[in-house]
Tab-separated table of C-alpha atoms and ligand atoms in Angstrom:
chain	number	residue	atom	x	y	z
A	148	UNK	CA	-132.242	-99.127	89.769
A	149	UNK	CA	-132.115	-102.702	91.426
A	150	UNK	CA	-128.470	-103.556	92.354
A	151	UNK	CA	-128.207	-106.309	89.968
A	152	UNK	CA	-129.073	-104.189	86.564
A	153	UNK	CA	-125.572	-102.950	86.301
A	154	UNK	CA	-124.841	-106.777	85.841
A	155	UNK	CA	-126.255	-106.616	81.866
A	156	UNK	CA	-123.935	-103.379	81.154
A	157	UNK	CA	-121.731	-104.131	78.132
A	158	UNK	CA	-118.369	-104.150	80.702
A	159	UNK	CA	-119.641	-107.394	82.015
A	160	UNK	CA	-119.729	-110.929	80.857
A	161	UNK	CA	-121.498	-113.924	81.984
A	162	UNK	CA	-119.028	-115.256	84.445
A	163	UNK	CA	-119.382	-111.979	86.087
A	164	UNK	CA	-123.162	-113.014	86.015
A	165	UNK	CA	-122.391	-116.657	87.450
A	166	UNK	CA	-120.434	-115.441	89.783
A	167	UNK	CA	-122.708	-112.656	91.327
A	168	UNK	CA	-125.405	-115.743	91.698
A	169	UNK	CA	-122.700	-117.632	93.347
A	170	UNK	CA	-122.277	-115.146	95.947
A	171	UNK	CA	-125.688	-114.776	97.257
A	172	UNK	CA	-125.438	-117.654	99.295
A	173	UNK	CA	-121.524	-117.297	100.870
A	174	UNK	CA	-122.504	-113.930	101.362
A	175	UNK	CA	-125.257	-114.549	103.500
A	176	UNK	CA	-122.903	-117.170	105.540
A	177	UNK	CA	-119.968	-114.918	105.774
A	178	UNK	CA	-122.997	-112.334	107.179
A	179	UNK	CA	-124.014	-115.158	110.361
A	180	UNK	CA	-120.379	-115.015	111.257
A	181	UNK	CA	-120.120	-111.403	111.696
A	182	UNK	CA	-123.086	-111.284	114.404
A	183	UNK	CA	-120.118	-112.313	116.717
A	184	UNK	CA	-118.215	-109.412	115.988
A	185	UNK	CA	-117.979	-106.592	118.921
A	186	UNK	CA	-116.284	-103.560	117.653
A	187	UNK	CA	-114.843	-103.051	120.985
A	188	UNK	CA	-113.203	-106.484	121.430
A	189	UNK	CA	-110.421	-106.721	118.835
A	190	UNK	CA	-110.210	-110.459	119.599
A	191	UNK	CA	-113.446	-111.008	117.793
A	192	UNK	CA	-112.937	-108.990	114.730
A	193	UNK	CA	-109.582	-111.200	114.587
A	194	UNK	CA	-111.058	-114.201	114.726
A	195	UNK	CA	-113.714	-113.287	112.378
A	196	UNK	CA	-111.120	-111.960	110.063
A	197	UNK	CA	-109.608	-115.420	109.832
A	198	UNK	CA	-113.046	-117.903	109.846
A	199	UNK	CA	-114.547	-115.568	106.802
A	200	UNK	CA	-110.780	-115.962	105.127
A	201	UNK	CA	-111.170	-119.708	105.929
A	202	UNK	CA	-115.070	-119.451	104.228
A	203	UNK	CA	-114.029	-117.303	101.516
A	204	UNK	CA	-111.414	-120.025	100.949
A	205	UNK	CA	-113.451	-123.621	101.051
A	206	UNK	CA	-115.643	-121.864	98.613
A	207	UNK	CA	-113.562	-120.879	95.949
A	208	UNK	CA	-113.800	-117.558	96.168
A	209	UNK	CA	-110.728	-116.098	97.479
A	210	UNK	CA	-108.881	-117.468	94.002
A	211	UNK	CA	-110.955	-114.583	92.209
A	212	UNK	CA	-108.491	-112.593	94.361
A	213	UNK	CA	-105.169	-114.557	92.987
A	214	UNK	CA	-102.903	-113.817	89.926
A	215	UNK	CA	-103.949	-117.180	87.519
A	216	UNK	CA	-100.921	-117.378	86.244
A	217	UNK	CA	-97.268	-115.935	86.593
A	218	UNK	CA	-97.413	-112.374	85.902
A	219	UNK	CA	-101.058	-112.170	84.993
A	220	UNK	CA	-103.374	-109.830	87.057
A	221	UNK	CA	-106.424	-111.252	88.605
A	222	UNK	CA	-109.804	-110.780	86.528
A	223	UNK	CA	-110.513	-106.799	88.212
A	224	UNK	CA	-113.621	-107.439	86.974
A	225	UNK	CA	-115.019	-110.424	89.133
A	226	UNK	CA	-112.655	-108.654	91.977
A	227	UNK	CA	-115.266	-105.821	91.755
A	228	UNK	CA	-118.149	-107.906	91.874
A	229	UNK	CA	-117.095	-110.180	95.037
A	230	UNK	CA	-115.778	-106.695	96.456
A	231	UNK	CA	-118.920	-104.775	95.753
A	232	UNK	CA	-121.115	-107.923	97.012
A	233	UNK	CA	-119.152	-108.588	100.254
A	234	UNK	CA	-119.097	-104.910	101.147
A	235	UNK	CA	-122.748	-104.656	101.139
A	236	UNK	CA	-123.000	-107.175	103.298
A	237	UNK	CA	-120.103	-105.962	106.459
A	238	UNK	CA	-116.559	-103.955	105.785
A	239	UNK	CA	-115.089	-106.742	107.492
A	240	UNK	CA	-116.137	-109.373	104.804
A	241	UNK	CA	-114.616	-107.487	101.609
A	242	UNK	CA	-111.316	-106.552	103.945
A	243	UNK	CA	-110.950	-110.020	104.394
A	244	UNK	CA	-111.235	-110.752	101.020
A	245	UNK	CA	-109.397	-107.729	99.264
A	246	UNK	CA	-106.366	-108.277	101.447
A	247	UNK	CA	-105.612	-111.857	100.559
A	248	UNK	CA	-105.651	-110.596	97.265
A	249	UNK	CA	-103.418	-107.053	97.901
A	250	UNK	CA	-100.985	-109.098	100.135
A	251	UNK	CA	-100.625	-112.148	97.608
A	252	UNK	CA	-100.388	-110.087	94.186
A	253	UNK	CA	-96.667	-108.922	94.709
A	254	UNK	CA	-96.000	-112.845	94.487
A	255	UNK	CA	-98.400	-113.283	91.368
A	256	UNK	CA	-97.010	-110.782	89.397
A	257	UNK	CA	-93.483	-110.822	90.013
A	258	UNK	CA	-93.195	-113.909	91.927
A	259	UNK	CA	-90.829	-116.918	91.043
A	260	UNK	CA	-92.436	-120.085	90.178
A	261	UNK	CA	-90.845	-121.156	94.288
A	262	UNK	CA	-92.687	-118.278	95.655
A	263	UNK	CA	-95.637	-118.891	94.032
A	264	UNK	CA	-96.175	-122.490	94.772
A	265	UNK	CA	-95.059	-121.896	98.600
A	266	UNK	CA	-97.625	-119.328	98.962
A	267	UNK	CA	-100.514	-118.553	96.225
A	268	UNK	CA	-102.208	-122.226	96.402
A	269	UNK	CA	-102.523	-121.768	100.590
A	270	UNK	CA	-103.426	-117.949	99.935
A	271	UNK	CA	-106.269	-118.756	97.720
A	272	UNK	CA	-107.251	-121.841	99.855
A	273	UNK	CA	-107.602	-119.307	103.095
A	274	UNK	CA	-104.801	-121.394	104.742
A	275	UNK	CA	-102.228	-118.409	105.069
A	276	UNK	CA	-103.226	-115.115	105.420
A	277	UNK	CA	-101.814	-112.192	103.622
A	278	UNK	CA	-100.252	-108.574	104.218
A	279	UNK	CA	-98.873	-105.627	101.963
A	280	UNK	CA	-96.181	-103.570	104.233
A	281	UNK	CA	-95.586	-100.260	102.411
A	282	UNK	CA	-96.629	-97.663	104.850
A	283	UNK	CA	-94.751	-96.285	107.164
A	284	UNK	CA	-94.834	-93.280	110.031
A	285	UNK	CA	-93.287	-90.671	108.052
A	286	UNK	CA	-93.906	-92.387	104.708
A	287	UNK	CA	-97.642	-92.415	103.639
A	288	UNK	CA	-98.849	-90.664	100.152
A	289	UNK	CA	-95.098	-89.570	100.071
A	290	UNK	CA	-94.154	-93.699	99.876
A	291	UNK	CA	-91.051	-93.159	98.341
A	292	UNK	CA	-89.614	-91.626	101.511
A	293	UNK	CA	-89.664	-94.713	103.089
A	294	UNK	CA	-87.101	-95.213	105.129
A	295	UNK	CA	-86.943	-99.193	106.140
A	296	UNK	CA	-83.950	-100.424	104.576
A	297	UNK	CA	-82.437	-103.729	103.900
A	298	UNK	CA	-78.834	-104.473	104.307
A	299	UNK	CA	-76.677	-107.285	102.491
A	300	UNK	CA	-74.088	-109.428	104.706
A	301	UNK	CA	-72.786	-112.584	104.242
A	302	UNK	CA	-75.586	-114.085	102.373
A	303	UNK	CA	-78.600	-112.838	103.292
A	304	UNK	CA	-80.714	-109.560	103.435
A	305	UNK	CA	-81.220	-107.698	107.425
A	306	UNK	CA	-84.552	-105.840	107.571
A	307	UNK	CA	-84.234	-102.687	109.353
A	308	UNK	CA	-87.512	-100.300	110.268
A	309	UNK	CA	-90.925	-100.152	111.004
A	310	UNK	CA	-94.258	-100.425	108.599
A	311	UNK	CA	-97.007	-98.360	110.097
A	312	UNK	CA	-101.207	-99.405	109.213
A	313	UNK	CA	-100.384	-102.635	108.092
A	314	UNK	CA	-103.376	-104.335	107.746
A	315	UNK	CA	-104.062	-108.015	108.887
A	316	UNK	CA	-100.582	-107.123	110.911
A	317	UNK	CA	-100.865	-109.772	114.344
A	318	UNK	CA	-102.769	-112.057	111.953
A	319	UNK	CA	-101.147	-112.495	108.612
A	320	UNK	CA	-98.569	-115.362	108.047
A	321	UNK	CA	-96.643	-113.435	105.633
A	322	UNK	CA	-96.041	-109.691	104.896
A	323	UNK	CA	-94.625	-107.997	101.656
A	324	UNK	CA	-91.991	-105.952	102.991
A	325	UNK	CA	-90.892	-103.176	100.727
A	326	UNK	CA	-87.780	-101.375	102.153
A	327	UNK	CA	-84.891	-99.555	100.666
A	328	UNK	CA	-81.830	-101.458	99.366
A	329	UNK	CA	-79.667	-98.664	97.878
A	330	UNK	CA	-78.725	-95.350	98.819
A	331	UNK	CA	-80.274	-93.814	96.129
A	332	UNK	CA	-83.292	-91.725	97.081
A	333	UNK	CA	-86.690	-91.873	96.125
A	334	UNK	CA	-88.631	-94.507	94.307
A	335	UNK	CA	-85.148	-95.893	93.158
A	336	UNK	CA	-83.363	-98.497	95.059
A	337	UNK	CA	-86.474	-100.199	97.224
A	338	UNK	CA	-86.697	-103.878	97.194
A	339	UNK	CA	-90.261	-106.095	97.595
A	340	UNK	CA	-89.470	-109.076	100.195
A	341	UNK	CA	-91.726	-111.939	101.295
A	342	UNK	CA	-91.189	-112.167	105.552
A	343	UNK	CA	-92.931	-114.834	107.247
A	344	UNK	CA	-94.528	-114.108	110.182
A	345	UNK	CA	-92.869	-116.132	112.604
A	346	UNK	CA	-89.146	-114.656	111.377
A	347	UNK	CA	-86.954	-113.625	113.881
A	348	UNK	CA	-86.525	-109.727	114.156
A	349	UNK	CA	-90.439	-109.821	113.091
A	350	UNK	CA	-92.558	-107.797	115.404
A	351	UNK	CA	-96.180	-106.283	115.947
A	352	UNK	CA	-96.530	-103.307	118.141
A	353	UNK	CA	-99.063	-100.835	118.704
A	354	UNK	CA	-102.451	-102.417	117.499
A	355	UNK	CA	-104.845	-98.812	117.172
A	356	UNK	CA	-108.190	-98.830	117.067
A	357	UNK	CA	-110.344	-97.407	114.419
A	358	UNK	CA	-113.115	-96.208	113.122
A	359	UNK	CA	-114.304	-99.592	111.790
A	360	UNK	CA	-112.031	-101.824	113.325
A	361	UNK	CA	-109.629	-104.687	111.206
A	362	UNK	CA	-106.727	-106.186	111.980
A	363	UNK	CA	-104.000	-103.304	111.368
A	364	UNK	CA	-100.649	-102.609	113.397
A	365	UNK	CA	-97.166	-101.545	113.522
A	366	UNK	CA	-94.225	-103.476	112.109
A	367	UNK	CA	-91.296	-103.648	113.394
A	368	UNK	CA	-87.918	-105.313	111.756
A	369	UNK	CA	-84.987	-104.988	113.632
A	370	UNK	CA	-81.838	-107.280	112.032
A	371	UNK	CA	-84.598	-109.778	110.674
A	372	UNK	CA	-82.750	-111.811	108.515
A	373	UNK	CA	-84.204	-113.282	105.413
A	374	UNK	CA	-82.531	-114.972	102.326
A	375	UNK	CA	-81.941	-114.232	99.041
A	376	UNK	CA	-84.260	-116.298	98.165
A	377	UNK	CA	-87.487	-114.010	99.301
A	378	UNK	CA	-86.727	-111.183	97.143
A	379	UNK	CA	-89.992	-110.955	95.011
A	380	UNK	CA	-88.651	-109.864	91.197
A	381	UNK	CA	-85.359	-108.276	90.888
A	382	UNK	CA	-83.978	-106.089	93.714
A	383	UNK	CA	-84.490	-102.532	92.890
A	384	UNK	CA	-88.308	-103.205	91.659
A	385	UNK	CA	-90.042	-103.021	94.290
A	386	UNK	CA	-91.482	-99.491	93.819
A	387	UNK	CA	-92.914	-100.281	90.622
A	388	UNK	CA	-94.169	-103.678	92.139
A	389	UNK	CA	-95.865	-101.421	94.329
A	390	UNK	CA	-97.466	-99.604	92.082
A	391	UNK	CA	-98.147	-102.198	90.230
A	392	UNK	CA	-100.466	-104.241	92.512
A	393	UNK	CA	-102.161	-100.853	93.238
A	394	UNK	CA	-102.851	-100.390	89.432
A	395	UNK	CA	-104.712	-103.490	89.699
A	396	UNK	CA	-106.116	-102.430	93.270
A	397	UNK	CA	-107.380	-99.414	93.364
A	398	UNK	CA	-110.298	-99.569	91.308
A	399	UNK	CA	-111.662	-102.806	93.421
A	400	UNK	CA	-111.280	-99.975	96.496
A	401	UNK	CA	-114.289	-98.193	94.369
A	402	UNK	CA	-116.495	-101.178	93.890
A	403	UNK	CA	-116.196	-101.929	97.542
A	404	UNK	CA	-117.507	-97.897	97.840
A	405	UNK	CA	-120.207	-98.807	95.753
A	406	UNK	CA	-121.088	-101.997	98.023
A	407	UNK	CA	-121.247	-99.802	101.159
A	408	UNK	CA	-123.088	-96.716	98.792
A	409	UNK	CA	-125.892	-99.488	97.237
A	410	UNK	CA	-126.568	-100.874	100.477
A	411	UNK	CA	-127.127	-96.966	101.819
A	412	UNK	CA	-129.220	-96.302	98.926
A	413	UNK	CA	-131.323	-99.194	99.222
A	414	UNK	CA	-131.718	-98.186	103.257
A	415	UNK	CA	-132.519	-94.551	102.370
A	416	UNK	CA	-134.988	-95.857	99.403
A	417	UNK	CA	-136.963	-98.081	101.916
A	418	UNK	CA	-137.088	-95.318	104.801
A	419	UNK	CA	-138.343	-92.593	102.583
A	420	UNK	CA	-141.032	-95.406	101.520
A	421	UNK	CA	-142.055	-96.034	104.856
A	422	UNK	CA	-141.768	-93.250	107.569
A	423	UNK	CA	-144.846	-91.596	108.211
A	424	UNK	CA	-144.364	-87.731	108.172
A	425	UNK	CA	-146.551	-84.613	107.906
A	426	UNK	CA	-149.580	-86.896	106.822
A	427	UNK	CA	-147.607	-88.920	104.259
A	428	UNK	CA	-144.573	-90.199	103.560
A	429	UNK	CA	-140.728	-89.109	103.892
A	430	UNK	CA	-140.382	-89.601	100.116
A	431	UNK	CA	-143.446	-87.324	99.240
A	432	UNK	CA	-141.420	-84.924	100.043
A	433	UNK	CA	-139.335	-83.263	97.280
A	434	UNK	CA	-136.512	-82.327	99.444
A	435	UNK	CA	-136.258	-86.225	100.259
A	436	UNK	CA	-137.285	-86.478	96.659
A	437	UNK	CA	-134.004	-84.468	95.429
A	438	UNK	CA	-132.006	-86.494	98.114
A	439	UNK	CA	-132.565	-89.470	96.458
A	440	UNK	CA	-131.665	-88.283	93.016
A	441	UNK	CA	-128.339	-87.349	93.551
A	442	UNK	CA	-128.003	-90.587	95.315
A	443	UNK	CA	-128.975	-92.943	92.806
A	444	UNK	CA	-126.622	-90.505	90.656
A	445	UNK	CA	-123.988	-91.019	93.038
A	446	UNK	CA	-124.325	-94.860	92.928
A	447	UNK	CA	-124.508	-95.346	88.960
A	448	UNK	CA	-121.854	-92.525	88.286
A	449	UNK	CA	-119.565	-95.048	90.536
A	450	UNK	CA	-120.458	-98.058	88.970
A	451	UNK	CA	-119.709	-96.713	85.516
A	452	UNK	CA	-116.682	-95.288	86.675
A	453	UNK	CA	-115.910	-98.483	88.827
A	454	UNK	CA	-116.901	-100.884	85.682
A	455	UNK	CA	-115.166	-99.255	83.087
A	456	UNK	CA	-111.740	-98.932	85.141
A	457	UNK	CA	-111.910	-102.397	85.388
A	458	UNK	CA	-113.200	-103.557	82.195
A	459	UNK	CA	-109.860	-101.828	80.562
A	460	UNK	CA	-107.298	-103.061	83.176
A	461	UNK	CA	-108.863	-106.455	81.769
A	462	UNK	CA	-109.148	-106.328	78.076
A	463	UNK	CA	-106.087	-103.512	77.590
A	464	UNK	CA	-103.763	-105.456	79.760
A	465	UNK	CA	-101.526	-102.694	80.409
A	466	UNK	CA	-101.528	-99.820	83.117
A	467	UNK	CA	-104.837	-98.207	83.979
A	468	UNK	CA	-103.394	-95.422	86.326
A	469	UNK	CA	-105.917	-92.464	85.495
A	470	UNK	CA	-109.603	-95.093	85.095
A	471	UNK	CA	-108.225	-96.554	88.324
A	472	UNK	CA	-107.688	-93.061	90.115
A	473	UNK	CA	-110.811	-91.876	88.410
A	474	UNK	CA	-112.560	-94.491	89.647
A	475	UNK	CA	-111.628	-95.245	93.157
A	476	UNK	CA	-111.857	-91.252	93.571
A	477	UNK	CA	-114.791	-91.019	93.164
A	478	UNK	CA	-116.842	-93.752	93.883
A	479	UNK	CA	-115.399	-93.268	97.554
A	480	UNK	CA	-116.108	-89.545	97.489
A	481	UNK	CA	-119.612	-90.223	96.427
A	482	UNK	CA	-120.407	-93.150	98.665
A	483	UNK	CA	-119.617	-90.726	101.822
A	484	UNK	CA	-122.298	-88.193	100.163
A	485	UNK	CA	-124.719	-91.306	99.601
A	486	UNK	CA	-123.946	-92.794	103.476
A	487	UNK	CA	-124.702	-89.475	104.936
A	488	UNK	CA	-127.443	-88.446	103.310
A	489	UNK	CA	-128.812	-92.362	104.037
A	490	UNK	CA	-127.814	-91.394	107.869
A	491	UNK	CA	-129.807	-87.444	107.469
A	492	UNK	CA	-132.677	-89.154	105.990
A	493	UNK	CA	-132.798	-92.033	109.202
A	494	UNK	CA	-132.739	-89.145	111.654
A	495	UNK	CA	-132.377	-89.997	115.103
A	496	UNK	CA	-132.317	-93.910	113.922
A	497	UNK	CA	-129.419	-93.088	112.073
A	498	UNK	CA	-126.761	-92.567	114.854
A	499	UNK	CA	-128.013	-95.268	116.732
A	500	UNK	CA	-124.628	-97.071	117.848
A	501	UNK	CA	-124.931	-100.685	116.010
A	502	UNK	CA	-127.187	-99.929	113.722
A	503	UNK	CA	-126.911	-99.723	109.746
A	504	UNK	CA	-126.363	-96.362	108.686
A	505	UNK	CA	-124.507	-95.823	111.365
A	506	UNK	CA	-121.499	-98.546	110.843
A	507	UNK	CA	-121.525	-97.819	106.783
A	508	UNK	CA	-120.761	-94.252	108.443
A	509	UNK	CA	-117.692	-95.610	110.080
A	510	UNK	CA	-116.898	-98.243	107.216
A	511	UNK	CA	-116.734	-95.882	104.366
A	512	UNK	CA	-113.952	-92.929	106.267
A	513	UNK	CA	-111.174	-95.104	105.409
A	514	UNK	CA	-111.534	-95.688	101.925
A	515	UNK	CA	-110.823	-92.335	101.134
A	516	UNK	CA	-107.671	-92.440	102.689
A	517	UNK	CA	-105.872	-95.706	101.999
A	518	UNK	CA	-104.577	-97.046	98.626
A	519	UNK	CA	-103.946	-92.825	98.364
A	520	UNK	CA	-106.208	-90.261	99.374
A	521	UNK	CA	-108.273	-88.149	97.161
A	522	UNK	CA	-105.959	-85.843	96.563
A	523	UNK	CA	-103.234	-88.289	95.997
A	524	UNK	CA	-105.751	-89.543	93.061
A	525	UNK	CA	-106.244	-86.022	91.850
A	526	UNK	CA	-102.663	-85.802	92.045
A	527	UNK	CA	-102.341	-88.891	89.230
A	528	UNK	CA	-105.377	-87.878	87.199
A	529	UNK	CA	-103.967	-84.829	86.488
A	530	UNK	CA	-100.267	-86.163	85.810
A	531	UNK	CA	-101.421	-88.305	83.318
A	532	UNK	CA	-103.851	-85.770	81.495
A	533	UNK	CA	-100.832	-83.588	81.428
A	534	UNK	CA	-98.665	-86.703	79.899
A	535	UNK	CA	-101.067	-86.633	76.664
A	536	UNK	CA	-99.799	-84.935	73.688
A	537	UNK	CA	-101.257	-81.801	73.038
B	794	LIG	C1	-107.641	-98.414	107.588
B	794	LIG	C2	-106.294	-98.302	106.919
B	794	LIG	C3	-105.687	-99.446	106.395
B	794	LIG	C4	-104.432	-99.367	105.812
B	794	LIG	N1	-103.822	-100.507	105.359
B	794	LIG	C5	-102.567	-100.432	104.839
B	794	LIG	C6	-101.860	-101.632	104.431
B	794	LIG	O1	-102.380	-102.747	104.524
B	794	LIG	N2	-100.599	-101.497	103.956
B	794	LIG	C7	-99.990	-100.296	103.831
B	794	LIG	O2	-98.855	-100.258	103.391
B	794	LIG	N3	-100.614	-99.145	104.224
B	794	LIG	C8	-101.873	-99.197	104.720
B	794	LIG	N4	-102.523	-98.048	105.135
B	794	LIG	C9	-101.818	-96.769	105.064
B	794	LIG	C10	-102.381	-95.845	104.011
B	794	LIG	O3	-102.009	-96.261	102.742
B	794	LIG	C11	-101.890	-94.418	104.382
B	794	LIG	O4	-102.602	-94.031	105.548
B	794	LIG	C12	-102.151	-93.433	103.257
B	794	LIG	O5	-101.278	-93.682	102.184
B	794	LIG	C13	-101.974	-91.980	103.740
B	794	LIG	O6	-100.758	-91.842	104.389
B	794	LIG	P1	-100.692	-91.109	105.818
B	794	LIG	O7	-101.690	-91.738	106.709
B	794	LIG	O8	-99.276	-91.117	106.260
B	794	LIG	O9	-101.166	-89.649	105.548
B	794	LIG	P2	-100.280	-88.477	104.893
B	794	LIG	O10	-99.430	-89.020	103.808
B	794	LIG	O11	-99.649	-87.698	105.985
B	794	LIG	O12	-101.417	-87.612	104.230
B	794	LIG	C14	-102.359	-86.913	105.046
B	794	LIG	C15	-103.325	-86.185	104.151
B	794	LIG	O13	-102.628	-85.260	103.356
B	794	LIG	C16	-103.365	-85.031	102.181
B	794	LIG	N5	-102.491	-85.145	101.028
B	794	LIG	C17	-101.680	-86.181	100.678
B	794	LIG	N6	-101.071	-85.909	99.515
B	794	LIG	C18	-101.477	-84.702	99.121
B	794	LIG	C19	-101.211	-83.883	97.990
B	794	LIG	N7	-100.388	-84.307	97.014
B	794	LIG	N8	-101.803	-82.665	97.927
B	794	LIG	C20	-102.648	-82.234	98.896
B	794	LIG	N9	-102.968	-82.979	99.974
B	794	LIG	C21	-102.383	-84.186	100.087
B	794	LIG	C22	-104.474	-86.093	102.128
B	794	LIG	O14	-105.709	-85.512	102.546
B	794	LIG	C23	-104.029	-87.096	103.151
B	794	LIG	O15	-105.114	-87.804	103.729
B	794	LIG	C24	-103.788	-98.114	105.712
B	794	LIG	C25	-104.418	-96.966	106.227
B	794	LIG	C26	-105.651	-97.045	106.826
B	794	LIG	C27	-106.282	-95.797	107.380
């Protein structure tokens, strides 16, 4: 199957059509910038980071990321499409993309009209950039043991704790803070908060390097003082906020899977085609043959999965937990299957430092982790099967 066929499936409409067209072209400038990038040299990725924000921004395309309107969630649908079309192209270009969307929704949903005009027109313009601080050291898939907490005196809220893998952390001009802000344990009692960057008690420490590197760090809040006024919905929300935003999230996690798992596919497709082997080809024979099946399988099992999830969150309106669990599960489970077997079926080529099976072999690890693990999502699939009546 070409990449674009999925775009006539019944999930989609035309805009979703338009706007895969419009993407060709961005894509391929977004792609010129990353040539600068040295995985080595975190200064580069962080500048790319921001210039692709910037590009994604003059072009109109980081507003597919944006609430429209107060309380309404982005259009999933399109998100999957620029996801699924940036990702093919570099990691870095959908990261740059999905987090001005992850770190702005908080605002869009349960924003007041203040919030939102101080920060979603310069989100969506790629004049600020954006964070989501949930994570912390000892607080990962268990996220309601966070233990950041936020104290009232005299006025104002005092930030207290560290955020651990923040993404865009050292580059974003805003986080969403969530931190507790009642003794009560659990998911009860946590608060969302909007911090600007340049608050005092605001700090970034320990930048790590991964896999496939992107702006990520360590925040740390020690008596950062923030007013009332930066409390995003009512205080006490902010673990459904959280979940929330990943309802509308997680699924665009999959299509960016899918981006990384076409792009494999299409590699693995035009190597079997052309490597001369045993007096043919690689894809005469039926072990490559079988290969490819279950990769193309992989890749439209995804998509369906991918589409549908976000397809519902659209037309339904309401929570999608189990489609968007469903879906991120496994289109990131079976884009690792599809990236390695792209990587067996390069051979030596295919561990070649720089090259592309390779970096989708770094790019994909971390999708299976973040926004909740697999098991985390096999965790909620099953809760909510269990919630049916019988
Ligand atoms: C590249 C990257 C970017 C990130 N960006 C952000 C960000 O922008 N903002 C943010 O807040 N966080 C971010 N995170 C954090 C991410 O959400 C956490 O890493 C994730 O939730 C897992 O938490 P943990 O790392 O503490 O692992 P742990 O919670 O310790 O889990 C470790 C492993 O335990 C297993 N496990 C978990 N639950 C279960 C279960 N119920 N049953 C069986 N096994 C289980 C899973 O295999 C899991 O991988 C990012 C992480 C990465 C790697």
């Amino acid at each position: 199957m070409g990449a674009p066929a999925f775009l006539a499936w019944p999930f989609l409409d035309a805009v979703h059509r338009e706007l895969h067209d419009r993407l060709a072209p961005i894509a391929g400038q977004v792609s010129m910038l990353l040539s600068d990038v040295h995985d080595e040299r975190p200064e580069t990725v962080d500048c790319s980071v921001r210039r692709i924000v910037g590009i994604l921004g003059e072009r109109g395309i980081l507003s597919f990321a944006m609430s429209p309107a107060p309380g309404v969630a982005p259009d999933v649908r399109s998100l999957c499409v620029v996801r699924e079309v940036l990702a093919a192209q570099h990691g870095l270009a959908d990261f740059a993309f999905a987090m001005q969307g992850l770190g702005s929704a908080p605002i869009g949903l349960f924003g007041n009209a203040v919030q939102r005009e101080r920060y979603l027109p310069r989100v969506a313009s790629g004049q600020l950039i954006a964070a989501f601080a949930l994570s912390e050291a000892e607080a990962g898939s268990d996220v309601a043991a966070m233990a950041t907490e936020a104290h009232w005196h005299d006025g104002a809220w005092y930030l207290e704790g560290s955020k651990s893998w923040i993404s865009n952390a050292g580059i974003a001009d805003f986080y969403v803070v969530f931190a507790r802000t009642s003794a009560e344990g659990g998911p009860k009692g946590i608060t969302a908060f909007v911090v600007d960057s340049n608050t005092p008690g605001l700090e970034i420490r320990e930048r790590p390097e991964i896999v496939a590197p992107h702006p990520i760090g360590t925040l740390v809040l020690s008596n950062c003082r923030i007013g009332p006024d930066q409390v995003i919905g009512e205080p006490g929300q902010g673990f459904a906020i959280a979940m929330a935003t990943l309802d509308v999230f997680r699924t665009t996690v999959g299509a960016a899977a899918l981006g990384f798992a076409r792009c494999a596919f299409d590699a693995a497709l035009q190597r079997a085609r052309t490597r001369r082997i045993f007096g043919g080809t690689l894809g005469d024979l039926q072990m490559t043959k079988a290969a490819l099946a279950d990769m193309s399988l992989d890749v439209d099992a995804s998509a369906l999965l991918v589409y549908r999830a976000a397809w519902l969150k659209d037309t339904m309106k309401g929570r999608v937990s189990r489609e968007a669990s469903m879906a991120k599960l496994h289109a990131t489970e079976a884009a690792q299957r599809v990236i390695d077997a792209c990587v067996q079926i390069h051979g030596g080529a295919g561990v070649v430092r720089g090259s592309l099976p390779e970096r989708l072999y770094r790019e994909i690890r971390a999708l299976r982790i973040y926004e909740g693990a697999s098991e985390v999502q096999k965790m909620i699939i099953a809760g909510q099967l269990l919630k049916l009546p019988a």
